[in-house]
Coordinates of C-alpha atoms in Angstrom, one line a residue:
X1 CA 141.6 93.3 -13.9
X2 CA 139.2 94.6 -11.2
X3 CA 137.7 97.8 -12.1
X4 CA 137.6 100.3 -9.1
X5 CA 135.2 103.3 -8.9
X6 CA 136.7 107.2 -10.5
X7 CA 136.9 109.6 -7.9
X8 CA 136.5 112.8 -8.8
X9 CA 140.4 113.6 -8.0
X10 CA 143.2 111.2 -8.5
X11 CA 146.3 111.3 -6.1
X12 CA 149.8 109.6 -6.3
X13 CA 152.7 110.4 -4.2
X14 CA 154.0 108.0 -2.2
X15 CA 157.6 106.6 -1.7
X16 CA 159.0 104.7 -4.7
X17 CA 159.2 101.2 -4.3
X18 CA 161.0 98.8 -6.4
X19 CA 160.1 98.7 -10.5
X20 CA 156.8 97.0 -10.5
X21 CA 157.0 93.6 -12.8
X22 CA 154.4 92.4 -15.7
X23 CA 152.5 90.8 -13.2
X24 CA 152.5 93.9 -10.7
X25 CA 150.7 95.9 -13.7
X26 CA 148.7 98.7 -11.3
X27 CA 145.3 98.8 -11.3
X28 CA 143.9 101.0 -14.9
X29 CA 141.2 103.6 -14.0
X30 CA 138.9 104.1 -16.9
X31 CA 138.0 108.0 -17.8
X32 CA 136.5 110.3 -20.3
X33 CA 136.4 113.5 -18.5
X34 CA 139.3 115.4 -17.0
X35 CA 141.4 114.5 -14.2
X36 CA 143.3 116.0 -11.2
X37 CA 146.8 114.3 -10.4
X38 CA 147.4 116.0 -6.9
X39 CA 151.0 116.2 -5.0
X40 CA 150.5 114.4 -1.9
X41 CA 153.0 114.9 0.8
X42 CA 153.5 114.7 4.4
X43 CA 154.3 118.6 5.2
X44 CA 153.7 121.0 1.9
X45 CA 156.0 123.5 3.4
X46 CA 159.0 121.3 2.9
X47 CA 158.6 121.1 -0.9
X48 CA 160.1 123.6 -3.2
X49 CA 158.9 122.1 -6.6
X50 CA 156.2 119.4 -8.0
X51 CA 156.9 117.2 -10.9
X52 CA 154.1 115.4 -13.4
X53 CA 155.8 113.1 -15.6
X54 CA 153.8 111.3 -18.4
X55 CA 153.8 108.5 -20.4
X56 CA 151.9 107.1 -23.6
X57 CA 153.6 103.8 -23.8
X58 CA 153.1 102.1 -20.5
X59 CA 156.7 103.6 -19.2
X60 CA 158.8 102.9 -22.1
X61 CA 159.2 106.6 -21.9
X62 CA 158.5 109.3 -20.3
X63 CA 158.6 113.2 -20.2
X64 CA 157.6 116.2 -18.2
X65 CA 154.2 117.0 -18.6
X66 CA 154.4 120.0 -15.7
X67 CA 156.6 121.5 -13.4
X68 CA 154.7 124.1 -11.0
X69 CA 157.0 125.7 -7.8
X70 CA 155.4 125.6 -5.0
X71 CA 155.7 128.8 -2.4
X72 CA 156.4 128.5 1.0
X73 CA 153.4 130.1 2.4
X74 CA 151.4 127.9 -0.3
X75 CA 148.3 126.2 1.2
X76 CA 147.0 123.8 -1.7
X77 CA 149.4 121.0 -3.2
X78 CA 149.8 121.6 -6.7
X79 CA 147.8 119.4 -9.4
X80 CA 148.2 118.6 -12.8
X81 CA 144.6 118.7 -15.1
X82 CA 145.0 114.9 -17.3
X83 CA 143.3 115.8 -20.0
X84 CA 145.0 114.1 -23.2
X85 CA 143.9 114.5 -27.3
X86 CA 144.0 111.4 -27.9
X87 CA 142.4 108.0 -26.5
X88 CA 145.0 105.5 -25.1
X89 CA 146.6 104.5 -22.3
X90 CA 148.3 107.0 -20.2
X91 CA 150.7 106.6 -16.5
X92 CA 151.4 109.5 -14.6
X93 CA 153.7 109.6 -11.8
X94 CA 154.8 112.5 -9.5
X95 CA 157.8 113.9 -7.8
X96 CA 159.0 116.5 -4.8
X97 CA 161.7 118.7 -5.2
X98 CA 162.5 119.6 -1.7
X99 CA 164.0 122.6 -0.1
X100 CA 167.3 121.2 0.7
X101 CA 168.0 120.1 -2.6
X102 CA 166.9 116.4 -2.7
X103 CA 164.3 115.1 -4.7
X104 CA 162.7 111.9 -5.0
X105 CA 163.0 109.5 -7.7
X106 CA 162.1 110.2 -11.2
X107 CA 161.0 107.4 -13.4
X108 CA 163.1 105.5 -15.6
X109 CA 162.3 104.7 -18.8
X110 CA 161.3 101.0 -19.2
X111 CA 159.2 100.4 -16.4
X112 CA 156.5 101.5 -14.2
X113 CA 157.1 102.8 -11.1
X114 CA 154.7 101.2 -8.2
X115 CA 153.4 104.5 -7.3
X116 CA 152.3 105.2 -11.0
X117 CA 148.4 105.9 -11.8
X118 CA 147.1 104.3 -14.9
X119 CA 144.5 105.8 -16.9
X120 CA 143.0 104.9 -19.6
X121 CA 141.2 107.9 -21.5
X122 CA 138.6 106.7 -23.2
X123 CA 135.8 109.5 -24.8
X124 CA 134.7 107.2 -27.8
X125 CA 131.4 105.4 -27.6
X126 CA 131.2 101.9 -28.0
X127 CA 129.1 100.7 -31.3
X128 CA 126.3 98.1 -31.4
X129 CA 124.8 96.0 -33.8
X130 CA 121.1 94.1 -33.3
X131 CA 122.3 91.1 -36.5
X132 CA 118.6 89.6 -36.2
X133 CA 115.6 89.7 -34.6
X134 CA 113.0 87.3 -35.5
X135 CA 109.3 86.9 -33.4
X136 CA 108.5 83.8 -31.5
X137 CA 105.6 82.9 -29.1
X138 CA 102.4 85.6 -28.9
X139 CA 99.8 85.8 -27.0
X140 CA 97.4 88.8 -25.9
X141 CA 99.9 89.7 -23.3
X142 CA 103.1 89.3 -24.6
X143 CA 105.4 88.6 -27.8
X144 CA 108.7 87.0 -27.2
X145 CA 111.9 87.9 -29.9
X146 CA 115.0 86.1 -30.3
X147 CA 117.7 88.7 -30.5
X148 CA 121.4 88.3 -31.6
X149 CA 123.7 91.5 -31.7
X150 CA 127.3 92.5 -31.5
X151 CA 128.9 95.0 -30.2
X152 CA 132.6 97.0 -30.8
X153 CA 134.8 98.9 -28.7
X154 CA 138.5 99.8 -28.4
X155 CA 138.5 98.9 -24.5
X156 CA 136.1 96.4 -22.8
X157 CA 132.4 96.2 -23.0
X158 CA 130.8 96.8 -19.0
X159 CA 127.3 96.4 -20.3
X160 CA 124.7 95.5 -22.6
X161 CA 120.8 96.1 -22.2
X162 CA 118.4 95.1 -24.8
X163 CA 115.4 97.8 -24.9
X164 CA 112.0 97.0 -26.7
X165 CA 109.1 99.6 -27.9
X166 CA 106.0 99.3 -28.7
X167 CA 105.2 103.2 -29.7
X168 CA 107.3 103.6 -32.1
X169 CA 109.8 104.6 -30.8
X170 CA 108.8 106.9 -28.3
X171 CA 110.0 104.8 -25.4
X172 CA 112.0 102.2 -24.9
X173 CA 111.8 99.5 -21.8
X174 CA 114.9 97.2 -20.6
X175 CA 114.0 94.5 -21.1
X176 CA 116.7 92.1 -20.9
X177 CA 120.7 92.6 -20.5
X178 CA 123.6 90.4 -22.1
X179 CA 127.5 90.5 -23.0
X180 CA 128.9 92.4 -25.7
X181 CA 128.2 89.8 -28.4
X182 CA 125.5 87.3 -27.5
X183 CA 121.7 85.8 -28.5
X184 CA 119.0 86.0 -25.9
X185 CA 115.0 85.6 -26.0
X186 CA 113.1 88.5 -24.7
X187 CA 109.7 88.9 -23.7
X188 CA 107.8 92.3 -24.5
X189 CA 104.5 93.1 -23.0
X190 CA 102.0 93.8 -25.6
X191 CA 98.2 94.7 -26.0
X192 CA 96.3 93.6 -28.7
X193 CA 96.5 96.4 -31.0
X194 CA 100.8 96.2 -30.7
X195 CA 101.5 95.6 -34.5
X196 CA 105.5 96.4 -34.5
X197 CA 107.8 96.6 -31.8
X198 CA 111.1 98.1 -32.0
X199 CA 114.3 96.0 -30.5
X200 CA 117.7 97.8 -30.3
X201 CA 120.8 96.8 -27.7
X202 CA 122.6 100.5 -25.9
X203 CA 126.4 99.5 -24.9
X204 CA 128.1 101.0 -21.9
X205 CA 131.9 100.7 -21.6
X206 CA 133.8 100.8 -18.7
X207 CA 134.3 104.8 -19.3
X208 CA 130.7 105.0 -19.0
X209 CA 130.4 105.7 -22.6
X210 CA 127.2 104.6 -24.4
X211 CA 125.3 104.2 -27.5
X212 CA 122.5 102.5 -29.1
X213 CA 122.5 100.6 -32.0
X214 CA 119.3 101.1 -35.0
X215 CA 116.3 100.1 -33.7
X216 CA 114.9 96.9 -35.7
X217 CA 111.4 96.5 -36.6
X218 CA 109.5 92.8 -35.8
X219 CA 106.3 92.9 -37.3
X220 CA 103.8 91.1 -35.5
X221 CA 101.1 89.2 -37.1
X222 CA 97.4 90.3 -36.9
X223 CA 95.4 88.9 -33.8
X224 CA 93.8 85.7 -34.8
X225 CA 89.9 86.4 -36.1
X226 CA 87.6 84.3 -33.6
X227 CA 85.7 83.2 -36.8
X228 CA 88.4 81.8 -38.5
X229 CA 89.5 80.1 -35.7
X230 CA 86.2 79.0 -34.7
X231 CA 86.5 77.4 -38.1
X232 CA 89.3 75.7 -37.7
X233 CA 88.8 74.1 -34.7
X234 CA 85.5 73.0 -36.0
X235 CA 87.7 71.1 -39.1
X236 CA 89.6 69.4 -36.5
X237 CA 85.8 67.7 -34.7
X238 CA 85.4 63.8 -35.4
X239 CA 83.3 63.1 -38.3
X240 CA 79.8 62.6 -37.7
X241 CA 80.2 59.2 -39.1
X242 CA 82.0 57.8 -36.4
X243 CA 80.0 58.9 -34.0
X244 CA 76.5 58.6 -35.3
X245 CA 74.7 55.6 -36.7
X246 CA 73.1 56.0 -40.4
X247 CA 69.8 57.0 -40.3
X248 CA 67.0 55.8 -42.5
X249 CA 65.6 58.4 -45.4
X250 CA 62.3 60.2 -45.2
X251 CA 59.7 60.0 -47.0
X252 CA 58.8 63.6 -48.5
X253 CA 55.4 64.7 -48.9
X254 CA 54.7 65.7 -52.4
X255 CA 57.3 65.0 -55.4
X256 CA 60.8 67.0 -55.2
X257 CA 62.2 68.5 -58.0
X258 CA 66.1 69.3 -57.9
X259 CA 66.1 69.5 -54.2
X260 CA 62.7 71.4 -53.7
X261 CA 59.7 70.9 -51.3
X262 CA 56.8 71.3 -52.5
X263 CA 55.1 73.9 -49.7
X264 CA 51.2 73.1 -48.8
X265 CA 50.6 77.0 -47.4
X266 CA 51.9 78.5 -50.8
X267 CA 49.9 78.4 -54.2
X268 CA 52.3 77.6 -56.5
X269 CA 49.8 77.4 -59.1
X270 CA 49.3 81.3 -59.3
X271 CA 52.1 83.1 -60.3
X272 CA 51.3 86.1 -58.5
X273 CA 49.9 84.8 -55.5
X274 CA 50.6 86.0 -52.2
X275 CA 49.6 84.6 -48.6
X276 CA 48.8 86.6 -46.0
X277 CA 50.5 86.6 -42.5
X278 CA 51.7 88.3 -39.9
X279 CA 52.2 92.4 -40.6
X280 CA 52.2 92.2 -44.1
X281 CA 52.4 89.7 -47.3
X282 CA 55.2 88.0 -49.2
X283 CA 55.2 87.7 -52.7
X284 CA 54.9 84.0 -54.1
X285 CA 55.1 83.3 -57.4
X286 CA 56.4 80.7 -58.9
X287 CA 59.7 80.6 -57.1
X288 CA 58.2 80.5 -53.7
X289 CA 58.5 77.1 -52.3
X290 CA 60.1 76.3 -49.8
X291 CA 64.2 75.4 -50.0
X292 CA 65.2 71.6 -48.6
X293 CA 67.3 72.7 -45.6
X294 CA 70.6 71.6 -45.1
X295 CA 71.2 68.5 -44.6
X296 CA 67.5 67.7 -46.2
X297 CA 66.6 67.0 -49.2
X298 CA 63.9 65.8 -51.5
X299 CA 64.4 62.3 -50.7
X300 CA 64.4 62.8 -47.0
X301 CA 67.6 63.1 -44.6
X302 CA 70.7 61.2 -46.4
X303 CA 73.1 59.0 -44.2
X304 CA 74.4 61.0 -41.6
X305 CA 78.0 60.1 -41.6
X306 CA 77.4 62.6 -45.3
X307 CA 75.8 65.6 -43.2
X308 CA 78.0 68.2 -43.1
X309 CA 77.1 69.4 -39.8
X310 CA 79.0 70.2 -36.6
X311 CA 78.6 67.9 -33.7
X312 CA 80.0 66.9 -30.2
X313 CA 80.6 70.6 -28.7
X314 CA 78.2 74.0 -28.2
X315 CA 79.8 75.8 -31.4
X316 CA 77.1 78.9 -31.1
X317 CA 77.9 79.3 -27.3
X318 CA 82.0 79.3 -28.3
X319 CA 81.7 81.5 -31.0
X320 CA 79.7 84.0 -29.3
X321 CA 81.9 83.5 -26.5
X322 CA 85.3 84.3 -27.8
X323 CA 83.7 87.3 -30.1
X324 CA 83.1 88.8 -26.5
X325 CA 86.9 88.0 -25.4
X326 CA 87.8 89.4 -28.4
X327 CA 85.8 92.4 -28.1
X328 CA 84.7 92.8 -24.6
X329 CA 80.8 93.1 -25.3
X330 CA 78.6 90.5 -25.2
X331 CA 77.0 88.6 -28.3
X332 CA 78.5 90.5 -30.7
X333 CA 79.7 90.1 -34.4
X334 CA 78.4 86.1 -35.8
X335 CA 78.6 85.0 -38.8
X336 CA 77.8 87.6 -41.6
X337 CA 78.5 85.8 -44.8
X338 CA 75.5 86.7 -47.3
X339 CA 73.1 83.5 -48.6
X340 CA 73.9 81.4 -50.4
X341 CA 70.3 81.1 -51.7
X342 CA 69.8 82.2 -55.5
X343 CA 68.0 84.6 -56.4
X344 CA 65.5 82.2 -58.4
X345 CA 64.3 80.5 -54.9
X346 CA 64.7 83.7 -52.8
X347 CA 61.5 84.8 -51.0
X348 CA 60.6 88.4 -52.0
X349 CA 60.6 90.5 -49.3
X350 CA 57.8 91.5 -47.0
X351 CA 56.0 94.4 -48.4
X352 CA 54.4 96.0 -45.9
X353 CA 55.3 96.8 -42.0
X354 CA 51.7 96.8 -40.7
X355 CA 51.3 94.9 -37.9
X356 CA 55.0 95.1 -36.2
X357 CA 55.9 96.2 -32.7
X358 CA 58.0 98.9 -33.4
X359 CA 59.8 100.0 -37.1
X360 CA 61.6 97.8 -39.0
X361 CA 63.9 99.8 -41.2
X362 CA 66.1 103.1 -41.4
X363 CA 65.5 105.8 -43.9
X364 CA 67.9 105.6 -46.8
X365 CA 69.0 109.1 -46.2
X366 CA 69.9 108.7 -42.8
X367 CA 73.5 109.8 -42.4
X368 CA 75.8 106.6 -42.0
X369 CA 78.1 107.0 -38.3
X370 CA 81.3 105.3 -38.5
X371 CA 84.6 105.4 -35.6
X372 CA 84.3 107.0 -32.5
X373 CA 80.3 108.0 -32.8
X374 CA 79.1 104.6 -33.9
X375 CA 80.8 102.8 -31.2
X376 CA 79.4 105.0 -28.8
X377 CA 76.1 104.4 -29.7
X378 CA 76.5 101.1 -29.4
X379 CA 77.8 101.3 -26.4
X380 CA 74.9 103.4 -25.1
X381 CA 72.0 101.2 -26.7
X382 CA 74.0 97.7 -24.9
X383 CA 73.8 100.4 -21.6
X384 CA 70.1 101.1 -22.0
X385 CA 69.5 96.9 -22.5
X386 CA 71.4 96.2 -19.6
X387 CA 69.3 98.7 -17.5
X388 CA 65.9 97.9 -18.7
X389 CA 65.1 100.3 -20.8
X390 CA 64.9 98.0 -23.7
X391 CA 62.4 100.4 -26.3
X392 CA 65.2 102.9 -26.4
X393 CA 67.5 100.5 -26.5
X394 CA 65.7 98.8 -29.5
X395 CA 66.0 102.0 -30.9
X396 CA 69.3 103.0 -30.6
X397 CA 70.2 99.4 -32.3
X398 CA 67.9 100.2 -35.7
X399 CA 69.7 103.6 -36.0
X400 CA 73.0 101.4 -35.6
X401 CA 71.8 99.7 -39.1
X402 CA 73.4 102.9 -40.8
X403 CA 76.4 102.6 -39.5
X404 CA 79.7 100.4 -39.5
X405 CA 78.8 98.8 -36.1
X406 CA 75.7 96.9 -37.6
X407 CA 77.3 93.6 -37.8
X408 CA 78.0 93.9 -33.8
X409 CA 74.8 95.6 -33.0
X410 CA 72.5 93.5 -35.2
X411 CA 71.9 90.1 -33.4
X412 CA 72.1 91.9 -30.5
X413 CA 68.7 93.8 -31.6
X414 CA 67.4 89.9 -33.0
X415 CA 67.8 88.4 -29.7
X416 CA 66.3 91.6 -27.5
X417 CA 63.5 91.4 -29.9
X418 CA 62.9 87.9 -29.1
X419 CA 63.5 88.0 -25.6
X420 CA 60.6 90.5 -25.8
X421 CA 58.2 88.6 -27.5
X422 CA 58.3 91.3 -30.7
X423 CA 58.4 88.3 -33.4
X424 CA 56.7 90.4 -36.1
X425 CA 59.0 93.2 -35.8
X426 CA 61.6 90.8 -35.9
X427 CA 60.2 89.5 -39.6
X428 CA 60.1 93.0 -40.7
X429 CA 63.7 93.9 -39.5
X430 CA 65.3 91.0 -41.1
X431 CA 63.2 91.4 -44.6
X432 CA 64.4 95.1 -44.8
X433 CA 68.0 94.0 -44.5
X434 CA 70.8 95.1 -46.8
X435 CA 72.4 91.6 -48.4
X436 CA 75.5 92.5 -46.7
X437 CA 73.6 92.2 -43.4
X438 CA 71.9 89.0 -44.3
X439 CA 73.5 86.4 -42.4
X440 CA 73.0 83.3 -40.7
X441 CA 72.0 84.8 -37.3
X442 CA 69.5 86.3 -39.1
X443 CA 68.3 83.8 -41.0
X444 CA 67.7 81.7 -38.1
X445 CA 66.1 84.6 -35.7
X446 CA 63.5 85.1 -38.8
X447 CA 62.8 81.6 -38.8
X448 CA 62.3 81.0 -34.6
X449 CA 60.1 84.2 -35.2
X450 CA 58.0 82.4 -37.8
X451 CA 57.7 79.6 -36.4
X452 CA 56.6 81.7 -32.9
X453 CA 54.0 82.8 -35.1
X454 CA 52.8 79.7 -36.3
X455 CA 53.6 79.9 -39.3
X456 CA 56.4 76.6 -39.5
X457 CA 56.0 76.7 -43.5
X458 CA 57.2 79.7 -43.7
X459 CA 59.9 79.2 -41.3
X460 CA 61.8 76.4 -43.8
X461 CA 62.7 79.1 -46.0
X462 CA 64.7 81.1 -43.5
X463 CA 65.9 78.2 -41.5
X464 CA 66.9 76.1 -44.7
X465 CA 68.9 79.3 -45.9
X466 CA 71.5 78.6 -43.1
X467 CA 74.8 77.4 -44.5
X468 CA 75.8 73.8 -43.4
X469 CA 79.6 74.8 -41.7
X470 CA 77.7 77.8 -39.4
X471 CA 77.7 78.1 -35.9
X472 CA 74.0 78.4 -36.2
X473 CA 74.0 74.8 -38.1
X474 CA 72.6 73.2 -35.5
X475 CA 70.2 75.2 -33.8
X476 CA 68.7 75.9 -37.0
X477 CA 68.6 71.9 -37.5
X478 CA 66.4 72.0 -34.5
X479 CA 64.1 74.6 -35.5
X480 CA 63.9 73.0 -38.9
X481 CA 62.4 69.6 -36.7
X482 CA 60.4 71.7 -34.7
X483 CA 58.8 73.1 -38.1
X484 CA 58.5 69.4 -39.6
X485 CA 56.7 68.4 -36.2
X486 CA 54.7 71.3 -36.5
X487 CA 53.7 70.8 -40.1
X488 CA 52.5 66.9 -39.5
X489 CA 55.9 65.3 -40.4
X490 CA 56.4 63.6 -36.7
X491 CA 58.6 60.9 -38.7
X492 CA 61.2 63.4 -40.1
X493 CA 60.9 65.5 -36.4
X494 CA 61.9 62.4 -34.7
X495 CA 64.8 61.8 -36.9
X496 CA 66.5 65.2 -36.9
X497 CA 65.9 65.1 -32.7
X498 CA 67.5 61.9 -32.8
X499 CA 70.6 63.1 -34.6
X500 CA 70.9 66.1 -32.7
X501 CA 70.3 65.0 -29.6
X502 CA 74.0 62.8 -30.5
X503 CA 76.1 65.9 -29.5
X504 CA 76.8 67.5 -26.2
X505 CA 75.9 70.9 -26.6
X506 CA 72.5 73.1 -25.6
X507 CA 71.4 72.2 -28.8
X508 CA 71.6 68.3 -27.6
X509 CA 69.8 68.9 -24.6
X510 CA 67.1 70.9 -26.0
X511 CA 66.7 68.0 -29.0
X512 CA 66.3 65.1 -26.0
X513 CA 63.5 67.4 -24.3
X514 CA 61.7 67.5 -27.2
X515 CA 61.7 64.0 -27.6
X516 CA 60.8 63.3 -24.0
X517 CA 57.8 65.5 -25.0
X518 CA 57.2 63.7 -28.4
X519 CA 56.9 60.1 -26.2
X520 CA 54.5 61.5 -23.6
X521 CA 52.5 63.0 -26.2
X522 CA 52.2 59.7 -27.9
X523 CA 51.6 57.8 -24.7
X524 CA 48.7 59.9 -23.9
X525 CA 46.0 58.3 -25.7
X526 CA 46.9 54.7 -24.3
X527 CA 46.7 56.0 -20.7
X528 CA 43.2 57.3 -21.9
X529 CA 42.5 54.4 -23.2
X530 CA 43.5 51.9 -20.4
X531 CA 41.6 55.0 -18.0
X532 CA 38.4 54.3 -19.7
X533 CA 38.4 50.9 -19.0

């Protein structure tokens, strides 16, 4: 059946026409609210009496349901209010008593007149069910949610509207519409932080009746953490051995014992010495030399298909890259697994500041900042590096070491420090670290600082402390064959260039330069020689 629009009054009077048949059935107007039946006739004057008969039972029977005169100086047709108890299906039709006696026809039980209004009263709300609602594709933007409902009413179903929230419940948003029992795969937008969102299904019938079913909660998994993923996609790189040919071992220069390299600049003869450099000393001993690095050890650089290092893309330049996605800074949050280093081959840590740029450490009483104050200092110290002032920056970033935005903040301070030439202060800074803050950034920035300062012995023990799977793997590789160079080991130099110079990341490109450097250097004295003659 088509459904027509309610108008606010309902009018039937016109004159009777043969008993309709099943498939004359009038047209059923859907209400909830009260309804006038108005007497419609040609001249109002002429009528002496208005009849409203009623039926429950589609004109099986039927009975008076109001009989109003009508006076002769009367202006307004008489109406009858439809307003039954009960839900159901009701026909009204009316009649004219005139003044000379007649009167039209009244209906017969049986049937249904033609000029019978059908309404169906209807002041129940529907009921809906969401059956299951199970999470699908995410991404930052959106989460999509296959749905399935049901949905119950005495009279037909007009509509169906699946709403989603994200607040709670707050708010809701259409955002998709189906039949009274169906499936369907919505699409909520969501921001990063969404961890629920809320799914119910509000069913309208065709009395305009609604209602809204429970709301059902869809978890949503955690955003993915950049490092992990960063880890996994590293697991899915081509081994090393099928990319790189074996390379031959090194030579080491003095005896190894269970991996160790016997350092030249330390005495390990004393066992209290120290050796002076830089702003202060660092305590020897006995347990002072320097660690093999990764990769390295006592017998020289193993085959390299065995190297557990990554290759074939710039893994520092993604990491850092996707932390910033993920947190809209820039360089923030690396790799802040403590050492791995035992404490029997640890260095001791530097004793005295002297000597450094700027101060290395924070007070131990200085209060600790956390939420809304520590990010806004380290929102202010990126905001004074960005506009030059980079010694209040500086320190705005040590004060961040007290707080729970030092993992961000620190090699942020590492690299301004080195961009600034302040390689002692960055020695001190990373010797005064907590071992929660000891990671491989800044294990590597202490070692480029080291080496900076000539000191490339020194520079192993930092460098070496990197763990193989980093991001910082590489780069400290090629600091580690800067420091071999350096150090009068050209032979292991050359080798670690030539296996990083394999990949295709900065790391690659800086490895080639410095072997491009490492065959001029050596072609030198034949073009002096061949000059002289």
């Amino acid at each position: 059946m088509l459904r027509r629009p309610i108008v606010p009054v309902l009018a039937a009077l016109i004159a009777l026409s043969p008993v309709l048949t099943a498939a004359d059935t009038p047209t059923a107007y859907y209400v909830k609210t009260a309804q006038s039946v108005v007497l419609k006739v040609p001249d109002l004057k002429t009528v002496a009496t208005a009849k409203f008969f009623l039926s429950s039972d589609d004109g099986k029977s039927w009975s008076v349901a109001q009989e109003t005169p009508v006076a002769d100086t009367a202006t307004e047709a008489p109406a009858y209010v439809f307003k039954p108890a009960t839900d159901g299906r009701y026909a009204v039709v009316t009649c004219a008593v005139w003044r000379n006696g007649t009167k039209e026809a009244e209906p017969v039980a049986g049937a249904l007149p033609k000029n019978a209004l059908v309404l169906i009263w209807d002041a129940t709300p529907p009921q809906a069910t969401v059956t299951t609602a199970k999470i699908g594709k995410i991404t930052d933007k959106s989460a999509s949610i296959d749905v399935t409902w049901t949905s119950t009413d005495a009279n037909p179903v007009d509509s169906v509207t699946l709403e989603a929230s994200t607040d709670g419940g707050t708010g809701f948003a259409v955002v998709g519409k189906g039949a009274g029992n169906g499936s369907s795969t919505i699409t909520v937008p969501i921001e990063r932080s969404t961890r629920e969102v809320l799914v119910r299904v509000t069913v309208s019938d065709r009395a305009s009746n609604s209602a809204s079913s429970t709301a059902t909660a869809v978890a949503l998994p955690p955003p993915a953490d950049p490092e992990v993923e960063l880890q996994k996609a590293v697991k899915t790189l081509p081994s090393l051995a099928d990319v790189t040919p074996a390379v031959a071992a090194m030579k080491p220069d003095a005896p190894a014992a269970n991996g160790v390299v016997a350092s030249p600049l330390l005495n390990a003869a004393s066992s209290n010495s120290a050796v002076p450099y830089c702003a202060g000393t660092i305590n020897t001993g006995p347990h002072a030399d320097v660690i093999a690095p990764n990769g390295v050890n006592g017998a020289g650089i193993g085959p390299i298909g065995d190297a557990p290092l990554v290759d074939g893309s710039d893994i520092e330049t993604d990491y850092f890259r996707t932390l910033a996605a993920a947190k809209g800074g820039t360089k923030n949050g690396p790799d802040w697994k403590p050492s791995t280093r035992s404490p029997a081959t640890a260095p001791a840590p530097v004793t005295s500041a002297a000597g450094a740029e700027r101060p290395v450490a924070v007070p131990d009483d200085t209060a600790f900042l956390t939420g809304d104050e520590a990010q806004m200092m380290l929102d202010n110290a990126r905001s004074l590096a960005r506009t030059g002032d980079r010694d209040a920056a500086l320190d705005v970033y040590l004060r961040l070491h007290r707080s729970d935005q030092a993992r961000a903040a620190l090699p942020e301070e590492l690299v301004l420090l080195r961009t600034t030439g302040q390689h002692v202060t960055i020695v001190g800074v990373v010797d005064h670290l907590p071992p929660e803050l000891l990671g491989d950034v800044a294990h590597l920035e202490k070692g480029r600082a080291l080496l900076a300062l000539n000191h490339p012995d020194l520079a192993l023990r930092d460098l070496s402390a990197v763990r193989k799977g980093s991001p910082q793997a590489r780069p400290a590789l090629l600091e580690i064959a800067r420091a071999f160079a350096a150090t009068g080991k050209p032979g292991e130099a050359e080798r670690l260039f030539a296996f990083l110079a394999k990949g295709d990341d900065a790391v690659a490109d800086l490895a080639k330069a410095e072997q491009t450097k490492a065959e001029q250097t050596k072609a030198e004295p034949a073009k002096a020689a061949a000059g002289s003659k």
